[in-house]
Coordinates of C-alpha atoms in Angstrom, one line a residue:
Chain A
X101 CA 122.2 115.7 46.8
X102 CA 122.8 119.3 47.2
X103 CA 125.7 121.6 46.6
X104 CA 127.9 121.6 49.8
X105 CA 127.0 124.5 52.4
X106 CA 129.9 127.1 53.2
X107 CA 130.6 125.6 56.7
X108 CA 131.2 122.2 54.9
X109 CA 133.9 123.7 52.7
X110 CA 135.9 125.2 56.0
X111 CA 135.5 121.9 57.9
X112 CA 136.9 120.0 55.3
X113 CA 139.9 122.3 54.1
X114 CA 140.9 121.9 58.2
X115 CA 140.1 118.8 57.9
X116 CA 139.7 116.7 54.6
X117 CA 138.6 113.5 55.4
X118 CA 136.0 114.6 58.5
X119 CA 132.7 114.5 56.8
X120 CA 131.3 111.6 55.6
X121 CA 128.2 112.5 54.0
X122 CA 126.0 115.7 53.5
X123 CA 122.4 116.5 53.0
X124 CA 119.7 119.0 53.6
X125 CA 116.1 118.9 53.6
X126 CA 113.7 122.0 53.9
X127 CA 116.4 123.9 54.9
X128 CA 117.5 121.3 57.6
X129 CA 121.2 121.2 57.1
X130 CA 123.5 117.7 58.3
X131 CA 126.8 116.4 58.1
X132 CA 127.9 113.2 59.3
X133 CA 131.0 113.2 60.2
X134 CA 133.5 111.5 61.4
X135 CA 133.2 111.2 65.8
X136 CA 136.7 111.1 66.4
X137 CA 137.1 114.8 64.7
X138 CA 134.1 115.9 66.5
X139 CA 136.1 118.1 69.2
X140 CA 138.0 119.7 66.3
X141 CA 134.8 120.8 64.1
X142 CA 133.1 121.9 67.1
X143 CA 136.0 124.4 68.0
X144 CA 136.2 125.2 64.3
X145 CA 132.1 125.7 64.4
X146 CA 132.3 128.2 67.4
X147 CA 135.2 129.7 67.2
X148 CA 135.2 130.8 63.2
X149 CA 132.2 130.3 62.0
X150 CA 129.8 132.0 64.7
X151 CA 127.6 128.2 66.1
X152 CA 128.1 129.9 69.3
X153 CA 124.8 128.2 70.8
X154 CA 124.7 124.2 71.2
X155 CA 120.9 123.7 71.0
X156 CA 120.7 120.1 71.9
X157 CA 122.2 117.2 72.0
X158 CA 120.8 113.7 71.4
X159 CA 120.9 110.5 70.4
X160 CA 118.6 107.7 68.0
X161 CA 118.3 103.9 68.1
X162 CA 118.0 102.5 64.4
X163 CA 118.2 99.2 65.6
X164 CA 118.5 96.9 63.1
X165 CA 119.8 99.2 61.0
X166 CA 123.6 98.9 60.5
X167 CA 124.8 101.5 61.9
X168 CA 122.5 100.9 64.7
X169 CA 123.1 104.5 66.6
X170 CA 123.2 108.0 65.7
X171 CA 124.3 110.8 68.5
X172 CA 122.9 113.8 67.3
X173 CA 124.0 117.8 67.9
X174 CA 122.0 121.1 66.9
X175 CA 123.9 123.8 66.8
X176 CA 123.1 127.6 65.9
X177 CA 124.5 130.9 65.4
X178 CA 122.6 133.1 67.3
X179 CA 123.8 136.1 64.9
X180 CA 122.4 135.0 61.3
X181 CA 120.1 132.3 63.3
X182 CA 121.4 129.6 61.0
X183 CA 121.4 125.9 62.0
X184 CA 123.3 123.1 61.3
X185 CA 123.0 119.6 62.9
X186 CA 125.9 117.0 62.7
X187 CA 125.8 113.4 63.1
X188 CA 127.4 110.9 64.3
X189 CA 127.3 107.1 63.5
X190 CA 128.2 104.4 65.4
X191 CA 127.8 100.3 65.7
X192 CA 129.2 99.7 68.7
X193 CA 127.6 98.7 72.0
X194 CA 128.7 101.4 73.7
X195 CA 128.7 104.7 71.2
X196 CA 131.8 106.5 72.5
X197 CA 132.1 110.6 71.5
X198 CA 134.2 113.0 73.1
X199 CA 132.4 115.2 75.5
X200 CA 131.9 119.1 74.3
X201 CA 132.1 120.4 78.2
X202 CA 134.6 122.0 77.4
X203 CA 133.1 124.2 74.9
X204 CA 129.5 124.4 76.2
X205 CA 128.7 124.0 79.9
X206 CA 125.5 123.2 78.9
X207 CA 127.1 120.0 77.5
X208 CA 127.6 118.4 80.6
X209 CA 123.7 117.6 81.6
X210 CA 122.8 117.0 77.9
X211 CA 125.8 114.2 77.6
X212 CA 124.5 112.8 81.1
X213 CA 121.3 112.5 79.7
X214 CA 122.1 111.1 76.8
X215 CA 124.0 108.4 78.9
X216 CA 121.7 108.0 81.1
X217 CA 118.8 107.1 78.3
X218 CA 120.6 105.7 75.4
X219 CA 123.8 104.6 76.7
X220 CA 126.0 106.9 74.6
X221 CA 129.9 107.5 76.6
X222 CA 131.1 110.8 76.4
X223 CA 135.0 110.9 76.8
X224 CA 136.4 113.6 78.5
X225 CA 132.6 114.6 80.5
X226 CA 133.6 115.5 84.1
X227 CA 130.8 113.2 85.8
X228 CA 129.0 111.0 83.3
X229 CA 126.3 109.6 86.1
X230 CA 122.6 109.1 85.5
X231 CA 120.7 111.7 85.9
X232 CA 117.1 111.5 84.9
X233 CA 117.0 107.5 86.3
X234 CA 118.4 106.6 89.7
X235 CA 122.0 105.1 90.4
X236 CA 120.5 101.5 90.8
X237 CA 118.9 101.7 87.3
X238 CA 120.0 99.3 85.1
X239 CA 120.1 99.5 81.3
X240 CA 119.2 102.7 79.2
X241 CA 115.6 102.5 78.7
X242 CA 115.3 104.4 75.3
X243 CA 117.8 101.6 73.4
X244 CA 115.0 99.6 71.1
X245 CA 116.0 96.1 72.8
X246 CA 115.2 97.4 76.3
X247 CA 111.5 95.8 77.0
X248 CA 108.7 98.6 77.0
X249 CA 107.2 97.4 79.7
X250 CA 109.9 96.1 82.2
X251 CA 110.3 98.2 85.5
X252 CA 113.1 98.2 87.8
X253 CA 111.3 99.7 90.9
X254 CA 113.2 101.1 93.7
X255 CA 110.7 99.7 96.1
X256 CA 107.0 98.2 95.7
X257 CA 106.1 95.2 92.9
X258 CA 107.9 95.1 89.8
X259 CA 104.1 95.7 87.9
Chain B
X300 CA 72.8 117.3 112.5
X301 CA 70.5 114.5 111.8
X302 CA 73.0 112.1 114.1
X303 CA 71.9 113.8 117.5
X304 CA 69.1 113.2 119.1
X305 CA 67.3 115.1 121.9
X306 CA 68.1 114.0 125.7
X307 CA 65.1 112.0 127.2
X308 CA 64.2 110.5 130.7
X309 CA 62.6 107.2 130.7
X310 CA 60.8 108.3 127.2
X311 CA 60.0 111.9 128.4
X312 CA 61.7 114.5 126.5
X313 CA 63.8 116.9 129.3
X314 CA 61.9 120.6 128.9
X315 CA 64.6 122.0 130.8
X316 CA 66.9 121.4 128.6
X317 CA 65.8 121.1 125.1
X318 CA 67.8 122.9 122.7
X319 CA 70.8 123.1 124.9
X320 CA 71.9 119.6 125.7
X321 CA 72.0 116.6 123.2
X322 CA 73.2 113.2 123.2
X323 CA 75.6 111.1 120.7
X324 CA 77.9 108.5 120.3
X325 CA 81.7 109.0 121.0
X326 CA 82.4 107.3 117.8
X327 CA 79.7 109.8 115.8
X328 CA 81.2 112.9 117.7
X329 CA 84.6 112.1 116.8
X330 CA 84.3 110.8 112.9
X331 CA 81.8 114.2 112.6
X332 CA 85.1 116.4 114.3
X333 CA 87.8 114.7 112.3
X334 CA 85.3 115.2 108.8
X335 CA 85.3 119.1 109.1
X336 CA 89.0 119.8 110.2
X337 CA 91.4 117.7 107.5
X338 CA 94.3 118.9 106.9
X339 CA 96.0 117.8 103.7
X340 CA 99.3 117.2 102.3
X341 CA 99.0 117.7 98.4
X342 CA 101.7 115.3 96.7
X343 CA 101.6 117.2 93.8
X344 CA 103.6 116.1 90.7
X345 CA 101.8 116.8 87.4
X346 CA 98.9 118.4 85.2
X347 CA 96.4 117.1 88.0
X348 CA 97.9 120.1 90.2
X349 CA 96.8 122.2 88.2
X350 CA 93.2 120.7 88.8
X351 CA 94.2 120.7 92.4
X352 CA 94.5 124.4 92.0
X353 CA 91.3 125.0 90.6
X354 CA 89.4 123.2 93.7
X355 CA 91.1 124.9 96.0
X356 CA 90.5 128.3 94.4
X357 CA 88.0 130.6 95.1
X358 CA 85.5 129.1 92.7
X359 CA 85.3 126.2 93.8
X360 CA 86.6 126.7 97.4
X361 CA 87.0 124.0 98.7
X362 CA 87.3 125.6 102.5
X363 CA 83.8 125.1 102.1
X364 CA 84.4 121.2 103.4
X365 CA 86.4 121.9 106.2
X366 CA 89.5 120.8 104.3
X367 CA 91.6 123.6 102.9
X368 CA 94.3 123.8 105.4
X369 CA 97.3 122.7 103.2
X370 CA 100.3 121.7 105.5
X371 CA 104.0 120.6 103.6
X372 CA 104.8 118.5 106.7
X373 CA 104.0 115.3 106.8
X374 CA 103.7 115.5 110.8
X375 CA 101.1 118.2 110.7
X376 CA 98.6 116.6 108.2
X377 CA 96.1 113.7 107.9
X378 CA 95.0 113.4 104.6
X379 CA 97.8 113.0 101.7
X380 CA 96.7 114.0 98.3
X381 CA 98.6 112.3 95.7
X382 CA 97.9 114.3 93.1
X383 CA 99.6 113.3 89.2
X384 CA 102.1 110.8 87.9
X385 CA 104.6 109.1 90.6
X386 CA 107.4 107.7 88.8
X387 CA 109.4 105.1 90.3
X388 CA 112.5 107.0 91.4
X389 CA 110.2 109.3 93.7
X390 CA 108.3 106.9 94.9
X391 CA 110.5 106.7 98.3
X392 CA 110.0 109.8 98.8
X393 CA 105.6 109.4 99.0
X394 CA 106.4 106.1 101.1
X395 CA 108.3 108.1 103.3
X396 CA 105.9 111.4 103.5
X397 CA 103.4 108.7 104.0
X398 CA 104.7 107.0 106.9
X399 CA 106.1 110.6 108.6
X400 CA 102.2 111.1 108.5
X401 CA 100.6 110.6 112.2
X402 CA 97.6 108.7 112.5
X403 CA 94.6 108.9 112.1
X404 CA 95.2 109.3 108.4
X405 CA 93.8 108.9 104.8
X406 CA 94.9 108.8 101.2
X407 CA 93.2 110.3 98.2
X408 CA 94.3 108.9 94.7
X409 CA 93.8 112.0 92.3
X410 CA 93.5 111.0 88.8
X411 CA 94.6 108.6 86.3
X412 CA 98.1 108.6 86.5
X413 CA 98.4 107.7 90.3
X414 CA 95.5 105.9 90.4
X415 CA 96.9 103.0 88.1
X416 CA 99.7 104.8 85.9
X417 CA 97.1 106.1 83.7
X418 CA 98.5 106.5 80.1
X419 CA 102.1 106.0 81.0
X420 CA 102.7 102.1 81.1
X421 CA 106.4 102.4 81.0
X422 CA 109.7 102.1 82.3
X423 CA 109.8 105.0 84.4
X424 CA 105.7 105.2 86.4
X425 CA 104.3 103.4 89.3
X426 CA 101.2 101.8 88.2
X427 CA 99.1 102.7 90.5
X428 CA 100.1 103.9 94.2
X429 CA 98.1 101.4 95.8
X430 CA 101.2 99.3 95.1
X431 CA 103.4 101.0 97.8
X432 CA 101.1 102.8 99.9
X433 CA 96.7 102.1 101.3
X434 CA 94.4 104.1 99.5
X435 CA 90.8 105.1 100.6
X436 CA 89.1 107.4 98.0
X437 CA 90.4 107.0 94.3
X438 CA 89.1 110.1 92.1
X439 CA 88.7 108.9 88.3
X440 CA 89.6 111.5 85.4
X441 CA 92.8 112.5 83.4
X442 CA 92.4 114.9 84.9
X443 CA 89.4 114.7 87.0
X444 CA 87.3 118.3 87.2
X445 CA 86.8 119.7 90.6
X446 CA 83.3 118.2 91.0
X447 CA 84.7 115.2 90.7
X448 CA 87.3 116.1 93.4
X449 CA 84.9 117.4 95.6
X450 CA 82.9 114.4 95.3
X451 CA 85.7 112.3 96.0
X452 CA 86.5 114.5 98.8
X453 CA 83.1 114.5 100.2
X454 CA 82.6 110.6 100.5
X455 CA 85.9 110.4 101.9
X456 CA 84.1 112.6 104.6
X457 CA 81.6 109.9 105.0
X458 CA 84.0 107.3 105.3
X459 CA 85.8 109.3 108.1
X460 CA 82.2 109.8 109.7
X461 CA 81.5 106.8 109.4
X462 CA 84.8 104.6 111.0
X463 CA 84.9 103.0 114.5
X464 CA 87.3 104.5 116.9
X465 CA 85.9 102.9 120.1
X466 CA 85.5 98.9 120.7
X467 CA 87.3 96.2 118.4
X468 CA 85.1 96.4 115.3
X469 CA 86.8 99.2 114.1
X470 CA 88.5 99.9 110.8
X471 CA 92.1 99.4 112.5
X472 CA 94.6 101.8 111.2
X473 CA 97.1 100.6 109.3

């Protein structure tokens, strides 16, 4: 376990009980915090501590692990080019995170993305509709219980 | 052209006009006119395009077949060139630029990927576009060189030479 990094320290004098857990590996720095403060630490990232660039945005099927999902966000400050990635860890069905449109535009296709292929609900997105898959598509095709090869064609045999 | 043959009278070769007058079938005339002016449609969606490229290019040039004339409207061309991976959601779209196209018309499979899905067997690819449209030349490779597209290319030349337009016997378009 290493020490905890300065942007850990201001998150958690705002907020004291937000971050879970901490650790960094060749210089890969993650908190996992809580999702329902996620909005808060994401203002308090941009706004004060410089992560002005959201990098990416994803999310990662553990199944069976216990928590089974993990929705994942890069960010970096494009002035010291530091990075930090948070986590967050849920078990339910449907992983529901509020959506960070509001901070990054570029929010908005990664979240529908992320929908789209893991099933991951973004509270507060604006349109939260597929949008690598088509509307009739059903199921999100990078969970680990959807079958590898079973094809949902829009027309033509199913193999 | 080794398909004509000099015009004779009751076994006599015509002096008159030898070198200026031969005889054919309608069927050989026409399949021999269709061969030389294709126009294609390329369907191009991945890395194979790139191949696609290459062909049509100077080095290759593949003008040199009578087939170069690219046209993006389904109505103006008779050969569609799928060329890379079709995934299911835009698979309409080829059934559609497919059926647009007028007939007489012919389908080259270009590569792996939309010949059967090629390394993609997955949620998301067509395996194979012989599932939602008829194909007459497939061209192996991932992705194939342009010999190998010229070669495709060439016998589907000698399958267009080669089909019956006239009588009942004929290929029947689809």
């Amino acid at each position: 376990m290493t020490d905890k990094f300065p942007e850990q320290i201001a998150i958690e004098k705002k907020l004291p009980h937000a971050v879970y857990d901490w650790h960094a590996q060749h210089g890969d720095r993650t908190l996992i915090i809580d999702g329902t403060h996620l909005l808060s630490i994401a203002t308090l990232l941009k706004e004060q501590l410089g992560y002005n660039f959201l990098v990416d945005l994803t999310a990662v099927d553990y199944l069976p692990r216990k928590p089974r999902f993990e929705v994942v966000y890069h960010f970096m400050n494009l002035e010291t080019k530091a990075r930090l990635r948070l986590k967050i860890q849920s078990d339910e069905q449907v992983p529901t995170v509020p959506s960070l449109t509001s901070l990054w535009p570029i929010a908005n296709w990664y979240e529908r993305e992320c929908w789209d292929l893991f099933g991951v609900k973004f509270e507060g997105h604006p349109n939260l509709k597929r949008i690598m898959l088509y509307e009739e598509f059903k199921g999100h095709p990078l969970r680990k219980d959807y079958p590898k090869t079973k094809r949902q064609p829009l027309i033509g045999p199913e193999n | 052209m080794s398909t004509l043959v000099k015009p004779t009278a009751n076994g006599h070769e015509l002096q008159a006009l030898e070198g200026s007058v031969y005889t054919t079938k309608f069927d050989k005339l026409l399949g021999w006119a269709r061969k030389y002016s294709l126009f294609q449609y390329p369907f191009v969606t991945a890395c194979c395009g790139m191949e696609f490229m290459s062909t049509a290019c100077s080095h290759y040039d593949i003008d040199r077949f009578g087939a170069a004339f690219p046209r993006f409207s389904p109505r103006q061309a008779d050969v569609l060139w799928v060329v890379g991976t079709i995934s299911h959601k835009i698979a309409p779209v080829l059934k559609t630029v497919y059926e647009q196209m007028a007939e007489p018309k012919w389908v080259v499979s270009f590569g792996a990927c939309a010949s059967c899905g090629g390394p993609y067997d997955n949620y998301a690819t067509v395996q194979g576009i012989d599932t939602i449209i008829p194909v007459d030349i497939y061209i192996a490779g991932c992705p194939p060189r342009p010999e190998a597209v010229l070669d495709g290319l060439l016998k589907l030349q000698e399958l267009i030479q080669n089909e019956k337009h006239t009588g009942t016997s004929g290929r029947g378009y689809k």
